[in-house]
Coordinates of C-alpha atoms in Angstrom, one line a residue:
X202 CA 148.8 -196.3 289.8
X203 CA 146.6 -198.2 287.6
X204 CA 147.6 -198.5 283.5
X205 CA 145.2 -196.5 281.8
X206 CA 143.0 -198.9 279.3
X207 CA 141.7 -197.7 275.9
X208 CA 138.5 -198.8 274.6
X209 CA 138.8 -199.6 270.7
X210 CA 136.0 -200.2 268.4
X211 CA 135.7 -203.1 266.7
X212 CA 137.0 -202.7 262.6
X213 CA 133.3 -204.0 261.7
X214 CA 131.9 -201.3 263.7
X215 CA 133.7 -198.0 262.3
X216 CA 133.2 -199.8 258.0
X217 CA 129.5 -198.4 257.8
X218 CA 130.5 -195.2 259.2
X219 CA 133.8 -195.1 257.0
X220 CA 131.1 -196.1 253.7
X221 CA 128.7 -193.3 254.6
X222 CA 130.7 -190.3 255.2
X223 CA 132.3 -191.4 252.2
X224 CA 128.9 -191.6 249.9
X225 CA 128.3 -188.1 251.5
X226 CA 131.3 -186.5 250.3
X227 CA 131.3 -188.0 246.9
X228 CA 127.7 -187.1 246.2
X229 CA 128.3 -183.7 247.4
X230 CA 129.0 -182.1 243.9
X231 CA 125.3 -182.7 242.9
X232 CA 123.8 -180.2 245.3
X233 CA 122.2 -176.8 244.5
X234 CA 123.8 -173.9 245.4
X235 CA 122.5 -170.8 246.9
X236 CA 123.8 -167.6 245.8
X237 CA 127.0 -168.9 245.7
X238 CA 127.4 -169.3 249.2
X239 CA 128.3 -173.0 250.3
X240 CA 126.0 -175.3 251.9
X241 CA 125.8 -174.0 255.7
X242 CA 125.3 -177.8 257.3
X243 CA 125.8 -181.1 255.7
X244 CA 122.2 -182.0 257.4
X245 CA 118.8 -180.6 258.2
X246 CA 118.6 -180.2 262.2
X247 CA 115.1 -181.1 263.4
X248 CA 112.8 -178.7 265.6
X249 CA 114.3 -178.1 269.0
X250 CA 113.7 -176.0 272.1
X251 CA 117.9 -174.4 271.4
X252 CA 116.8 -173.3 268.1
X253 CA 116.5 -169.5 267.1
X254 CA 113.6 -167.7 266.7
X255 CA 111.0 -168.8 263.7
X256 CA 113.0 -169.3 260.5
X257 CA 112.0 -170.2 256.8
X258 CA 114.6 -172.9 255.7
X259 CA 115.7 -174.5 252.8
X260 CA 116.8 -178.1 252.3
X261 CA 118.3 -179.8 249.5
X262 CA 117.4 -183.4 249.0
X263 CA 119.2 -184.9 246.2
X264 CA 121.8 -186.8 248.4
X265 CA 120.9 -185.9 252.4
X266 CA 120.6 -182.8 252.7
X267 CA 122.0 -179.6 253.0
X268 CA 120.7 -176.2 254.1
X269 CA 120.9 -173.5 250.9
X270 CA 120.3 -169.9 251.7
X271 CA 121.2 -167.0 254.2
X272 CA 120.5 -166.3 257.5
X273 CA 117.3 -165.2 258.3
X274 CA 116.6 -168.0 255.4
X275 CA 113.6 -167.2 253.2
X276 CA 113.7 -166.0 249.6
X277 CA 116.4 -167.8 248.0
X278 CA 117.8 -168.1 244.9
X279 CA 119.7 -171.3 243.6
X280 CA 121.5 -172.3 240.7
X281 CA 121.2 -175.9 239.6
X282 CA 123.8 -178.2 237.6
X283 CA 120.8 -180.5 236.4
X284 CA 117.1 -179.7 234.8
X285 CA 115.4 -181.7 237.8
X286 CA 116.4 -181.1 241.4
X287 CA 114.1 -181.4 244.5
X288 CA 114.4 -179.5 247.7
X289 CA 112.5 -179.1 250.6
X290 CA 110.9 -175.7 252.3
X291 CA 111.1 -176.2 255.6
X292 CA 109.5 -173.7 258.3
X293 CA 110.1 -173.9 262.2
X294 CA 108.6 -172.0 265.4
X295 CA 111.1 -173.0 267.4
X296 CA 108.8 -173.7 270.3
X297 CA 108.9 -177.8 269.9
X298 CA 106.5 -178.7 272.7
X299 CA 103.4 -176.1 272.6
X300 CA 102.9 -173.4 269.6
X301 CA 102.8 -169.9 270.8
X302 CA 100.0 -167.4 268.8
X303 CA 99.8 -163.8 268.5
X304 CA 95.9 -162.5 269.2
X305 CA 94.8 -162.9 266.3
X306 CA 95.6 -166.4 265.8
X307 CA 98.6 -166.7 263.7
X308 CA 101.8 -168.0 264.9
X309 CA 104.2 -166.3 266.8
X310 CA 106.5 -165.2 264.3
X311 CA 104.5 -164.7 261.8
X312 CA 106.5 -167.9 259.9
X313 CA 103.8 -169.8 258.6
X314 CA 101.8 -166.3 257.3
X315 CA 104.8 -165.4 255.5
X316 CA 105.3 -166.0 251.6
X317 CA 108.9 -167.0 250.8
X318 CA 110.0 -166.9 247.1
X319 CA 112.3 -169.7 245.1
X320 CA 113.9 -168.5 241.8
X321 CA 115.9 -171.4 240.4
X322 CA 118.2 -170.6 237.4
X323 CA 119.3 -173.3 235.3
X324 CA 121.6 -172.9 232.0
X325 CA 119.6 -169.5 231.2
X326 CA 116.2 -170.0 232.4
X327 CA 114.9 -168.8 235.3
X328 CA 111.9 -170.3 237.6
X329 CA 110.3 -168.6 240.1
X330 CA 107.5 -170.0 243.0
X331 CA 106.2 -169.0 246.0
X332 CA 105.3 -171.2 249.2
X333 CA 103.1 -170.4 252.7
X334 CA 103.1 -172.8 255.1
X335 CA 100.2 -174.3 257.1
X336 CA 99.4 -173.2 260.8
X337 CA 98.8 -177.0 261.8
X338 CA 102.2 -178.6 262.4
X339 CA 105.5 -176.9 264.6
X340 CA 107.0 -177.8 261.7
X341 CA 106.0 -178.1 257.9
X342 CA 108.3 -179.4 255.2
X343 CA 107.2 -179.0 251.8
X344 CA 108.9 -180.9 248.5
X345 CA 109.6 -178.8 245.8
X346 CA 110.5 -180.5 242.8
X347 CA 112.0 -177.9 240.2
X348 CA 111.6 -179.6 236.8
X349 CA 113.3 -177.3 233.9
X350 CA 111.8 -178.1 230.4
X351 CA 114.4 -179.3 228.1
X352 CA 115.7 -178.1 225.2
X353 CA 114.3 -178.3 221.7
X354 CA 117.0 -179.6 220.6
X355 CA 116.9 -177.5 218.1
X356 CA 120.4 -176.4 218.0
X357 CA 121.4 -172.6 216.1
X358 CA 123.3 -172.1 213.0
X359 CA 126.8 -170.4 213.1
X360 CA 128.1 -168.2 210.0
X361 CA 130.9 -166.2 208.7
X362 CA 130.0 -163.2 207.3
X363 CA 133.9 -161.0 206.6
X364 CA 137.2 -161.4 206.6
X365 CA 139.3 -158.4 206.3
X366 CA 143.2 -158.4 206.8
X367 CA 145.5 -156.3 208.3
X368 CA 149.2 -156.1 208.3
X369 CA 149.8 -158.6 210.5
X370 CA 145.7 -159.3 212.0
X371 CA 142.9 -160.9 210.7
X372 CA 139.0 -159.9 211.4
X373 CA 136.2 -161.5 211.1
X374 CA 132.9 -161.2 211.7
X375 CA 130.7 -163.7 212.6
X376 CA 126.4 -164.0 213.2
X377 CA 124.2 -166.6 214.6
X378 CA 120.4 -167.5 214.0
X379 CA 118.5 -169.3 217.1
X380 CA 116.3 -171.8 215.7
X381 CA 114.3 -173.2 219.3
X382 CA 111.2 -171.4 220.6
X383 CA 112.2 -168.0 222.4
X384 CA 115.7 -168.7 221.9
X385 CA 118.3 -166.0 221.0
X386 CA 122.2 -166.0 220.4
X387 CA 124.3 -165.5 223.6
X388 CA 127.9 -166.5 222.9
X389 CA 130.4 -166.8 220.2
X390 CA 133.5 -168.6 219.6
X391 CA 136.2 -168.4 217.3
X392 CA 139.0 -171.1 217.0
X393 CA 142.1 -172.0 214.5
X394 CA 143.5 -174.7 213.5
X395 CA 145.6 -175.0 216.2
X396 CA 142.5 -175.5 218.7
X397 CA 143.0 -172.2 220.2
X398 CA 139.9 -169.8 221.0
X399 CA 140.8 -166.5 219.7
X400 CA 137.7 -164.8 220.2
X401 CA 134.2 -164.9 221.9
X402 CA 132.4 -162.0 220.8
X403 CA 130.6 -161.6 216.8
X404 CA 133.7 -160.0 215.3
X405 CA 137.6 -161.4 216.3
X406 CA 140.4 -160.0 215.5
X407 CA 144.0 -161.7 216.0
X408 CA 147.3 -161.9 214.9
X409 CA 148.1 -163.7 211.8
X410 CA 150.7 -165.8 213.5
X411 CA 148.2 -167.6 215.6
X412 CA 147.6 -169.7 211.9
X413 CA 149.9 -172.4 210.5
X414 CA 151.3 -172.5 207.2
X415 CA 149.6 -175.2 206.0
X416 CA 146.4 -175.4 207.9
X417 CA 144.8 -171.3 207.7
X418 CA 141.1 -173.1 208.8
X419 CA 138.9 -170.6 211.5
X420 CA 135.6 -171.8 212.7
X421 CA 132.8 -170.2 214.5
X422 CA 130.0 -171.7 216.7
X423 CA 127.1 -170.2 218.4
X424 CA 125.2 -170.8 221.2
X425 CA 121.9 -169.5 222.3
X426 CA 120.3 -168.8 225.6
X427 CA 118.7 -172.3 226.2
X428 CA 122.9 -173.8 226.0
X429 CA 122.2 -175.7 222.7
X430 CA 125.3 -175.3 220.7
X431 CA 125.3 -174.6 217.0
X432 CA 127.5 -177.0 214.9
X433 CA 131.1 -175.4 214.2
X434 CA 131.4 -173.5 210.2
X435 CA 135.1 -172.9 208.8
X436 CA 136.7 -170.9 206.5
X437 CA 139.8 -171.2 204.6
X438 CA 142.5 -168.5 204.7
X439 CA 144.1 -168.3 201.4
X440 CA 147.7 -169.2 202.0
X441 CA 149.0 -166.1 200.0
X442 CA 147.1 -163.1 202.3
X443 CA 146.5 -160.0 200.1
X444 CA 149.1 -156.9 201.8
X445 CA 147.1 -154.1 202.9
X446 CA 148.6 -150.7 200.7
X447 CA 149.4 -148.2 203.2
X448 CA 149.9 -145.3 200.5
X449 CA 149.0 -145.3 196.9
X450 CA 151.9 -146.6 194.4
X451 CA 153.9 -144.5 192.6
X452 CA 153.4 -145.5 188.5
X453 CA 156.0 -144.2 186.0
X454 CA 157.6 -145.3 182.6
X455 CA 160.8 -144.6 180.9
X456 CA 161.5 -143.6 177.9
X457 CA 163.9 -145.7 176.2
X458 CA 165.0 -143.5 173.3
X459 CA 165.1 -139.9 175.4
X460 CA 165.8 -141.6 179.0
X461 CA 163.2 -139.3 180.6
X462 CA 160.5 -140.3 182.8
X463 CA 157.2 -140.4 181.5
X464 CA 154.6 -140.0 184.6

């Protein structure tokens, strides 16, 4: 019996492949995502006789690509992690060799008379296009660069309007003004001194012990619907917090010289 003999690669061979997986998998985090559904296939598959019946794909393209969207894939909607992305719409017959048409001359399928929809959201804004294909090709890849306009940079104002006391709570009450285009308040957030949010709606309310004793300092920010921030306002709490009365006091005098009360 004969020793069996292992074919080995070459080291030089297997460092390209060892470099591109990796660039893949680092570069992965800057691809769109569709409905928060994962990436089905780290590539796009060209046209073959084994694919399924017509289909409307979509490809991203910042780094490879990657399919987004559902099976059958045609509307999609995609949420972005930068203002410019580019994808590609991507529409197959799945007959490779020789188109098949219906009688009255549109593709089997009906693929390429289809309109498929793109909404793209990103921080807020939403974008929406449509695409048709052309009848020429088996298959017709489209680029779709999705540009989001940036920010004014206009950036909203935070202010504290109340603070109230409790026992042992403090409340306040908080507003924001949007100063971009179109922009309105969205979020709130309230912090200490200790760098702890305590609250992320217009009025907070939290337990007294959340503040030191030598730094009683809240702040608010804002932020509208475009992301832009609003610098952080503070407020002092006065070290000495004014008691809430539960039950009016009970006032009397004495009379020194008769030792009666006096109400």
């Amino acid at each position: 019996m004969k020793p069996v003999r292992y074919f080995r690669l070459p080291i030089f061979l297997l460092l390209p492949v060892f470099l591109l997986a990796t660039t893949l998998l680092t570069n992965s985090k800057r691809f769109v995502t569709a409905d928060s559904v994962p990436p089905l296939d780290p590539h796009c598959t060209d046209v073959g006789p084994s694919l399924p019946p017509p289909s409307n794909d979509w490809c991203g393209c910042v780094v490879g690509s990657v399919y987004v969207g559902g099976v059958p894939r045609s509307d999609v909607t995609v949420t972005l992690s930068f203002g410019q992305e580019s994808i590609q719409y991507v529409t197959t017959d799945a007959y490779a060799a020789e188109p098949q048409f219906e009688m009255d001359g549109r593709l089997a399928g009906a693929v390429y008379g289809d309109e498929v929809r793109l909404s793209a959201t990103y921080r807020g804004q939403t974008i929406s296009r449509t695409y048709r294909a052309l009848p020429n090709p088996t298959t017709f890849r489209q680029q779709v660069n999705l540009v989001f306009p940036e920010s004014s940079g206009s950036s909203p104002i935070a202010k504290i309007e109340t603070i109230s006391y409790g026992v042992n709570s403090v409340t306040l009450r908080g507003s924001g003004t949007a100063q971009a285009d179109g922009a309105t308040i969205v979020g709130y957030e309230w912090e200490t001194a200790l760098n702890s949010v305590v609250g992320t709606d217009a009025d907070a309310t939290f337990p007294l012990s959340l503040l030191t004793q030598t730094q009683q300092t809240v702040s608010l920010r804002v932020q509208d619907n475009l992301g832009n921030w609003s610098a952080p306002v503070s407020e002092s709490l006065p070290l000495h917090r004014p008691l809430p009365l539960s039950t009016a006091p009970d006032l009397h005098a004495v009379d020194v010289m008769t030792d009666t009360a006096v109400s």
